[in-house]
mmCIF file of C-alpha atoms in Angstrom:
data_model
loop_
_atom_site.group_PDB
_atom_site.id
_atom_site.type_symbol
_atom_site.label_atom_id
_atom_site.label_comp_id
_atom_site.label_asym_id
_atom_site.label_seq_id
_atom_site.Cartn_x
_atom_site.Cartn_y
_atom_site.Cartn_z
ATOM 1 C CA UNK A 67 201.951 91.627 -64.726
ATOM 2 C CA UNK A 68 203.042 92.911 -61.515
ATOM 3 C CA UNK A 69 201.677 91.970 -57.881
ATOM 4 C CA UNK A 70 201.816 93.023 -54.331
ATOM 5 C CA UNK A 71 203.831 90.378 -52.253
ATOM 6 C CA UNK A 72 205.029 89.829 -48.499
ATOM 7 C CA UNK A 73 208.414 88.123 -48.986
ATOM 8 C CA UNK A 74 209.914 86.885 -45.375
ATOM 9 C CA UNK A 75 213.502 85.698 -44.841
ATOM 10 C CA UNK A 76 214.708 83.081 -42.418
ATOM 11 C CA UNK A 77 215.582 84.694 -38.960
ATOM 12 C CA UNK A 78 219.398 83.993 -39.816
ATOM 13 C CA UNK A 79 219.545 85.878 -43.031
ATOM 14 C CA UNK A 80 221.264 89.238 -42.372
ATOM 15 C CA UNK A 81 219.754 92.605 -43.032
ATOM 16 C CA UNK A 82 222.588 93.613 -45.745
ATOM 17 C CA UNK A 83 221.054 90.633 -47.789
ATOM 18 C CA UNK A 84 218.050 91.460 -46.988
ATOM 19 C CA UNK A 85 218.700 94.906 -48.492
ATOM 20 C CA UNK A 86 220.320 93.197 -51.810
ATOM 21 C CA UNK A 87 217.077 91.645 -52.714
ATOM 22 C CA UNK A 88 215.158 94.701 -52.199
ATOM 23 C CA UNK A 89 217.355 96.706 -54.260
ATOM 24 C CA UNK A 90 216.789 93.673 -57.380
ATOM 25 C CA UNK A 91 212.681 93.982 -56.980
ATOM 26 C CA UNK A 92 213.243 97.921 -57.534
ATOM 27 C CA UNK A 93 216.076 97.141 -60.607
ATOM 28 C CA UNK A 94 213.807 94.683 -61.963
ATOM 29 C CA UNK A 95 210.323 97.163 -62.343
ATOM 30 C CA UNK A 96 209.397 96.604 -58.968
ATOM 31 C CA UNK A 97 208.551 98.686 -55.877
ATOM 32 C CA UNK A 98 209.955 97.695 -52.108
ATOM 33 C CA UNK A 99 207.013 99.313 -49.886
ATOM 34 C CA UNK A 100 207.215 98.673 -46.345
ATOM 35 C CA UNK A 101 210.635 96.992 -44.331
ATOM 36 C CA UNK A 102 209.819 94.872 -41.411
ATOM 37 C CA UNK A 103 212.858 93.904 -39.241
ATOM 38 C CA UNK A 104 211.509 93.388 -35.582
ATOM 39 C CA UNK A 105 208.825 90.699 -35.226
ATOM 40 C CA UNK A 106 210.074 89.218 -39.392
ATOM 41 C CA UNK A 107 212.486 90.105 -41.768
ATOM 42 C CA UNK A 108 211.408 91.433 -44.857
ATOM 43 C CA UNK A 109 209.345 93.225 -46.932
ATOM 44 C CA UNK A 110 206.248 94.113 -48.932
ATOM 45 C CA UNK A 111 206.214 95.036 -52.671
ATOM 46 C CA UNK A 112 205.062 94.882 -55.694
ATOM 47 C CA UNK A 113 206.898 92.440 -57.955
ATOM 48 C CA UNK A 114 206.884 91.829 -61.270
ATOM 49 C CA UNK A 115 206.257 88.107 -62.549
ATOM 50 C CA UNK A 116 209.498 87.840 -63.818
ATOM 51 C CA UNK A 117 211.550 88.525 -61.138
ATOM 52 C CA UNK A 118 208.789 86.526 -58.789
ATOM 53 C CA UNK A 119 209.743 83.349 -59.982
ATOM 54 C CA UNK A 120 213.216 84.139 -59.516
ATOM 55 C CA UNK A 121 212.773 85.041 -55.620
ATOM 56 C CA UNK A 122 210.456 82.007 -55.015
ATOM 57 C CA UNK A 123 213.712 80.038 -56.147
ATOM 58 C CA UNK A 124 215.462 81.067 -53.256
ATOM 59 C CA UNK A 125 212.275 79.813 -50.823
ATOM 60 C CA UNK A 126 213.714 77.611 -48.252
ATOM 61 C CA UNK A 127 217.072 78.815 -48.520
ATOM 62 C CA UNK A 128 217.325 82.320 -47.464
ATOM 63 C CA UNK A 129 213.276 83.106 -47.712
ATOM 64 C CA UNK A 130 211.203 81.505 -45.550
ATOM 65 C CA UNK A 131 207.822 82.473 -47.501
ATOM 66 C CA UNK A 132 206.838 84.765 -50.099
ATOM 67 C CA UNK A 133 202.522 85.618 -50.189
ATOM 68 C CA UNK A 134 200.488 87.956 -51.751
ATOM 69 C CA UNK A 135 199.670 91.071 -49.544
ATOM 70 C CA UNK A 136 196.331 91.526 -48.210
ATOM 71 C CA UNK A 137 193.787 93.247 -45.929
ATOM 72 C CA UNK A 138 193.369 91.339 -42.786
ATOM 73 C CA UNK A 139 191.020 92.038 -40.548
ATOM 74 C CA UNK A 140 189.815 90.776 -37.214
ATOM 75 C CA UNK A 141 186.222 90.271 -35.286
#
């Protein structure tokens, strides 16, 4: 089963890694949505279980948090 994630690097990861990871979610059955690179570094996707575990490995290393994407909305 496949979800819809926010994965963040660290602010001293650089963008071609950033890039490599994105291109595994898509090999792996995934689907890289949006890119942020100003105020983070990252992106949102959908992942597939599988290949989720294998990026929450790298958390604290190279990502600096991986959630699932959301609505959020302010009053």
């Amino acid at each position: 089963m496949s979800g819809k994630y926010i994965v963040v690097f660290k602010d001293h990861v650089p963008q071609s890694e950033i890039d490599k990871y994105a291109n595994e979610v898509n090999s792996n059955g995934g689907a890289v949505g949006q890119r942020y690179n100003t105020v983070l570094k990252g992106f949102s996707a959908t992942i597939p279980e599988s290949y989720l575990t294998q990026l929450q490995s790298f958390q604290g290393d190279i990502i600096d948090y991986i959630e699932p994407d959301s609505i959020v909305t302010t009053q």
